Amino acid sequence: MTEEEFYASLPATRGAAGAVIRSASGGVLLVERTYAPERPWGIPGGIIEAGESPLAACRRELREELGVEASVARLAVVDWVPARPPRTAALHWLFTAELPERAELRLPEDELSGWAWHDPDGLCRVLSPNVARRMLAALTVADGGGPLYLEDGEQVLPPTG
């Protein structure tokens, strides 16, 4: 087997990056997606593009989805998500971020129809189970500690730091 054949035979792992953004009163910013009517609310963020780092993807996605330059502060969670055909396995990177003071969000109409601050206690009602677990885990280390390593939204190792 050549080196090219060896690397081509390895599993493909997708990547996504998003952000936990909180209001002064503790709400969590979620965006309403037009392309997922069965579960419209999601974390601001998206797919990591070829050659892009998770941090660069998070910054780009926040700029594209919210129309502002958010300040990304730190890594909160890395979550390995198993393959669920037709989707391949993925690594989801969740950072903490802050919006600029008095930011006016501008959403891409073809992708997002709204945004809202959600009470963390209600995240399980509006997010898919594994995404809610990921967000709730990130909130436990948003002010320090971590980052956390998760598998499908479940913490499997003790926090670092």
PDB file of C-alpha atoms in Angstrom:
ATOM      1  CA  MET A   1       0.000   0.000   0.000  1.00  0.00           C
ATOM      2  CA  THR A   2       1.364   3.390  -0.933  1.00  0.00           C
ATOM      3  CA  GLU A   3       1.346   6.310   1.458  1.00  0.00           C
ATOM      4  CA  GLU A   4      -1.451   7.933  -0.602  1.00  0.00           C
ATOM      5  CA  GLU A   5      -3.527   4.729  -0.475  1.00  0.00           C
ATOM      6  CA  PHE A   6      -2.955   4.416   3.276  1.00  0.00           C
ATOM      7  CA  TYR A   7      -4.180   7.944   3.999  1.00  0.00           C
ATOM      8  CA  ALA A   8      -7.098   7.545   1.590  1.00  0.00           C
ATOM      9  CA  SER A   9      -8.165   4.421   3.514  1.00  0.00           C
ATOM     10  CA  LEU A  10      -8.458   6.233   6.850  1.00  0.00           C
ATOM     11  CA  PRO A  11     -11.902   7.194   8.146  1.00  0.00           C
ATOM     12  CA  ALA A  12     -13.269  10.628   7.315  1.00  0.00           C
ATOM     13  CA  THR A  13     -14.251  12.773  10.273  1.00  0.00           C
ATOM     14  CA  ARG A  14     -16.276  15.918   9.780  1.00  0.00           C
ATOM     15  CA  GLY A  15     -15.878  18.947  12.004  1.00  0.00           C
ATOM     16  CA  ALA A  16     -18.130  21.714  13.244  1.00  0.00           C
ATOM     17  CA  ALA A  17     -17.519  24.721  15.458  1.00  0.00           C
ATOM     18  CA  GLY A  18     -19.948  26.863  17.394  1.00  0.00           C
ATOM     19  CA  ALA A  19     -20.215  29.188  20.350  1.00  0.00           C
ATOM     20  CA  VAL A  20     -21.897  29.518  23.699  1.00  0.00           C
ATOM     21  CA  ILE A  21     -22.975  33.152  23.919  1.00  0.00           C
ATOM     22  CA  ARG A  22     -24.724  34.277  27.098  1.00  0.00           C
ATOM     23  CA  SER A  23     -26.708  37.371  27.958  1.00  0.00           C
ATOM     24  CA  ALA A  24     -26.051  39.420  31.090  1.00  0.00           C
ATOM     25  CA  SER A  25     -29.040  37.662  32.681  1.00  0.00           C
ATOM     26  CA  GLY A  26     -27.711  34.164  31.872  1.00  0.00           C
ATOM     27  CA  GLY A  27     -29.728  33.370  28.735  1.00  0.00           C
ATOM     28  CA  VAL A  28     -28.108  31.379  25.950  1.00  0.00           C
ATOM     29  CA  LEU A  29     -28.225  32.656  22.369  1.00  0.00           C
ATOM     30  CA  LEU A  30     -29.761  30.190  19.904  1.00  0.00           C
ATOM     31  CA  VAL A  31     -30.494  30.705  16.227  1.00  0.00           C
ATOM     32  CA  GLU A  32     -33.585  29.529  14.373  1.00  0.00           C
ATOM     33  CA  ARG A  33     -32.619  27.569  11.263  1.00  0.00           C
ATOM     34  CA  THR A  34     -34.767  27.607   8.121  1.00  0.00           C
ATOM     35  CA  TYR A  35     -33.351  24.291   6.867  1.00  0.00           C
ATOM     36  CA  ALA A  36     -34.345  22.182   9.912  1.00  0.00           C
ATOM     37  CA  PRO A  37     -38.078  22.675  10.518  1.00  0.00           C
ATOM     38  CA  GLU A  38     -38.328  19.536  12.690  1.00  0.00           C
ATOM     39  CA  ARG A  39     -35.905  21.050  15.233  1.00  0.00           C
ATOM     40  CA  PRO A  40     -35.313  24.676  14.203  1.00  0.00           C
ATOM     41  CA  TRP A  41     -33.238  25.959  17.145  1.00  0.00           C
ATOM     42  CA  GLY A  42     -29.480  25.467  17.137  1.00  0.00           C
ATOM     43  CA  ILE A  43     -26.165  26.763  18.366  1.00  0.00           C
ATOM     44  CA  PRO A  44     -24.589  29.572  16.332  1.00  0.00           C
ATOM     45  CA  GLY A  45     -21.872  27.921  14.256  1.00  0.00           C
ATOM     46  CA  GLY A  46     -21.408  25.423  11.476  1.00  0.00           C
ATOM     47  CA  ILE A  47     -19.214  23.122   9.432  1.00  0.00           C
ATOM     48  CA  ILE A  48     -15.430  23.500   9.407  1.00  0.00           C
ATOM     49  CA  GLU A  49     -14.324  24.051   5.816  1.00  0.00           C
ATOM     50  CA  ALA A  50     -11.311  22.371   4.188  1.00  0.00           C
ATOM     51  CA  GLY A  51      -8.046  23.793   5.503  1.00  0.00           C
ATOM     52  CA  GLU A  52      -9.796  25.782   8.252  1.00  0.00           C
ATOM     53  CA  SER A  53      -9.055  25.446  11.967  1.00  0.00           C
ATOM     54  CA  PRO A  54     -11.922  24.989  14.448  1.00  0.00           C
ATOM     55  CA  LEU A  55     -11.262  28.464  15.900  1.00  0.00           C
ATOM     56  CA  ALA A  56     -11.213  30.111  12.473  1.00  0.00           C
ATOM     57  CA  ALA A  57     -14.437  28.266  11.568  1.00  0.00           C
ATOM     58  CA  CYS A  58     -16.144  29.471  14.745  1.00  0.00           C
ATOM     59  CA  ARG A  59     -15.172  33.085  14.069  1.00  0.00           C
ATOM     60  CA  ARG A  60     -16.265  32.845  10.415  1.00  0.00           C
ATOM     61  CA  GLU A  61     -19.569  31.168  11.244  1.00  0.00           C
ATOM     62  CA  LEU A  62     -20.410  33.772  13.908  1.00  0.00           C
ATOM     63  CA  ARG A  63     -19.617  36.545  11.434  1.00  0.00           C
ATOM     64  CA  GLU A  64     -21.726  34.896   8.694  1.00  0.00           C
ATOM     65  CA  GLU A  65     -24.653  33.888  10.915  1.00  0.00           C
ATOM     66  CA  LEU A  66     -24.864  36.875  13.256  1.00  0.00           C
ATOM     67  CA  GLY A  67     -23.373  39.642  11.124  1.00  0.00           C
ATOM     68  CA  VAL A  68     -21.011  40.805  13.881  1.00  0.00           C
ATOM     69  CA  GLU A  69     -17.424  40.215  14.973  1.00  0.00           C
ATOM     70  CA  ALA A  70     -17.908  38.219  18.153  1.00  0.00           C
ATOM     71  CA  SER A  71     -15.008  37.850  20.552  1.00  0.00           C
ATOM     72  CA  VAL A  72     -14.161  34.163  20.983  1.00  0.00           C
ATOM     73  CA  ALA A  73     -12.768  33.686  24.480  1.00  0.00           C
ATOM     74  CA  ARG A  74     -11.941  30.030  25.088  1.00  0.00           C
ATOM     75  CA  LEU A  75     -12.579  26.401  24.228  1.00  0.00           C
ATOM     76  CA  ALA A  76     -15.299  24.853  26.389  1.00  0.00           C
ATOM     77  CA  VAL A  77     -16.041  21.446  24.832  1.00  0.00           C
ATOM     78  CA  VAL A  78     -14.832  18.992  22.220  1.00  0.00           C
ATOM     79  CA  ASP A  79     -17.521  16.408  21.453  1.00  0.00           C
ATOM     80  CA  TRP A  80     -16.914  13.291  19.353  1.00  0.00           C
ATOM     81  CA  VAL A  81     -20.147  12.280  17.628  1.00  0.00           C
ATOM     82  CA  PRO A  82     -20.348   8.753  16.186  1.00  0.00           C
ATOM     83  CA  ALA A  83     -21.310   8.081  12.590  1.00  0.00           C
ATOM     84  CA  ARG A  84     -25.037   7.938  11.915  1.00  0.00           C
ATOM     85  CA  PRO A  85     -25.296   7.042   8.214  1.00  0.00           C
ATOM     86  CA  PRO A  86     -25.341   8.802   5.927  1.00  0.00           C
ATOM     87  CA  ARG A  87     -23.385  11.116   8.245  1.00  0.00           C
ATOM     88  CA  THR A  88     -19.790  10.267   9.101  1.00  0.00           C
ATOM     89  CA  ALA A  89     -18.318  10.669  12.572  1.00  0.00           C
ATOM     90  CA  ALA A  90     -17.672  14.257  13.632  1.00  0.00           C
ATOM     91  CA  LEU A  91     -15.802  16.403  16.113  1.00  0.00           C
ATOM     92  CA  HIS A  92     -17.811  19.361  17.419  1.00  0.00           C
ATOM     93  CA  TRP A  93     -15.831  22.225  18.945  1.00  0.00           C
ATOM     94  CA  LEU A  94     -17.773  24.567  21.229  1.00  0.00           C
ATOM     95  CA  PHE A  95     -16.144  27.840  22.275  1.00  0.00           C
ATOM     96  CA  THR A  96     -17.348  30.612  24.554  1.00  0.00           C
ATOM     97  CA  ALA A  97     -17.844  33.986  22.876  1.00  0.00           C
ATOM     98  CA  GLU A  98     -19.171  37.468  23.559  1.00  0.00           C
ATOM     99  CA  LEU A  99     -21.055  39.809  21.275  1.00  0.00           C
ATOM    100  CA  PRO A 100     -19.843  43.384  20.810  1.00  0.00           C
ATOM    101  CA  GLU A 101     -21.550  45.887  23.094  1.00  0.00           C
ATOM    102  CA  ARG A 102     -24.960  46.931  21.690  1.00  0.00           C
ATOM    103  CA  ALA A 103     -24.573  44.510  18.778  1.00  0.00           C
ATOM    104  CA  GLU A 104     -27.357  44.441  16.204  1.00  0.00           C
ATOM    105  CA  LEU A 105     -27.530  40.932  14.803  1.00  0.00           C
ATOM    106  CA  ARG A 106     -27.993  40.542  11.039  1.00  0.00           C
ATOM    107  CA  LEU A 107     -28.996  37.014  10.056  1.00  0.00           C
ATOM    108  CA  PRO A 108     -28.608  35.440   6.594  1.00  0.00           C
ATOM    109  CA  GLU A 109     -32.243  35.118   5.436  1.00  0.00           C
ATOM    110  CA  ASP A 110     -31.596  31.976   3.392  1.00  0.00           C
ATOM    111  CA  GLU A 111     -30.273  30.118   6.451  1.00  0.00           C
ATOM    112  CA  LEU A 112     -31.682  31.642   9.646  1.00  0.00           C
ATOM    113  CA  SER A 113     -35.086  33.113  10.431  1.00  0.00           C
ATOM    114  CA  GLY A 114     -34.505  34.352  13.964  1.00  0.00           C
ATOM    115  CA  TRP A 115     -32.565  34.308  17.197  1.00  0.00           C
ATOM    116  CA  ALA A 116     -33.520  34.382  20.870  1.00  0.00           C
ATOM    117  CA  TRP A 117     -32.101  34.169  24.367  1.00  0.00           C
ATOM    118  CA  HIS A 118     -33.118  30.825  25.913  1.00  0.00           C
ATOM    119  CA  ASP A 119     -33.114  29.853  29.567  1.00  0.00           C
ATOM    120  CA  PRO A 120     -30.519  27.087  30.073  1.00  0.00           C
ATOM    121  CA  ASP A 121     -33.152  25.060  31.965  1.00  0.00           C
ATOM    122  CA  GLY A 122     -35.229  24.842  28.773  1.00  0.00           C
ATOM    123  CA  LEU A 123     -32.494  23.808  26.325  1.00  0.00           C
ATOM    124  CA  CYS A 124     -33.581  20.149  26.397  1.00  0.00           C
ATOM    125  CA  ARG A 125     -36.978  21.187  25.011  1.00  0.00           C
ATOM    126  CA  VAL A 126     -35.643  23.087  21.993  1.00  0.00           C
ATOM    127  CA  LEU A 127     -32.353  21.380  21.062  1.00  0.00           C
ATOM    128  CA  SER A 128     -31.759  17.787  19.984  1.00  0.00           C
ATOM    129  CA  PRO A 129     -30.707  15.625  22.956  1.00  0.00           C
ATOM    130  CA  ASN A 130     -26.986  15.390  22.112  1.00  0.00           C
ATOM    131  CA  VAL A 131     -26.748  19.114  21.250  1.00  0.00           C
ATOM    132  CA  ALA A 132     -28.511  20.025  24.508  1.00  0.00           C
ATOM    133  CA  ARG A 133     -26.082  17.815  26.465  1.00  0.00           C
ATOM    134  CA  ARG A 134     -23.144  19.484  24.662  1.00  0.00           C
ATOM    135  CA  MET A 135     -24.431  22.990  25.434  1.00  0.00           C
ATOM    136  CA  LEU A 136     -25.227  22.171  29.082  1.00  0.00           C
ATOM    137  CA  ALA A 137     -21.753  20.661  29.543  1.00  0.00           C
ATOM    138  CA  ALA A 138     -20.194  23.782  28.016  1.00  0.00           C
ATOM    139  CA  LEU A 139     -22.142  25.975  30.414  1.00  0.00           C
ATOM    140  CA  THR A 140     -20.566  24.158  33.382  1.00  0.00           C
ATOM    141  CA  VAL A 141     -17.107  25.375  32.301  1.00  0.00           C
ATOM    142  CA  ALA A 142     -18.038  28.615  30.536  1.00  0.00           C
ATOM    143  CA  ASP A 143     -16.588  30.736  33.341  1.00  0.00           C
ATOM    144  CA  GLY A 144     -13.477  28.636  33.889  1.00  0.00           C
ATOM    145  CA  GLY A 145     -12.314  25.065  34.125  1.00  0.00           C
ATOM    146  CA  GLY A 146     -12.345  22.642  31.275  1.00  0.00           C
ATOM    147  CA  PRO A 147     -12.242  22.203  28.444  1.00  0.00           C
ATOM    148  CA  LEU A 148     -14.378  19.083  28.570  1.00  0.00           C
ATOM    149  CA  TYR A 149     -14.097  16.049  26.338  1.00  0.00           C
ATOM    150  CA  LEU A 150     -17.464  14.513  25.438  1.00  0.00           C
ATOM    151  CA  GLU A 151     -18.632  11.551  23.392  1.00  0.00           C
ATOM    152  CA  ASP A 152     -22.060  12.105  21.840  1.00  0.00           C
ATOM    153  CA  GLY A 153     -22.732  14.835  24.377  1.00  0.00           C
ATOM    154  CA  GLU A 154     -21.743  12.726  27.410  1.00  0.00           C
ATOM    155  CA  GLN A 155     -18.764  13.654  29.571  1.00  0.00           C
ATOM    156  CA  VAL A 156     -16.447  10.616  29.630  1.00  0.00           C
ATOM    157  CA  LEU A 157     -13.327  12.148  31.209  1.00  0.00           C
ATOM    158  CA  PRO A 158     -12.933  14.466  34.187  1.00  0.00           C
ATOM    159  CA  PRO A 159     -12.446  18.159  33.370  1.00  0.00           C
ATOM    160  CA  THR A 160      -8.951  19.433  32.691  1.00  0.00           C
ATOM    161  CA  GLY A 161      -7.474  22.468  34.401  1.00  0.00           C
TER     162      GLY A 161
END
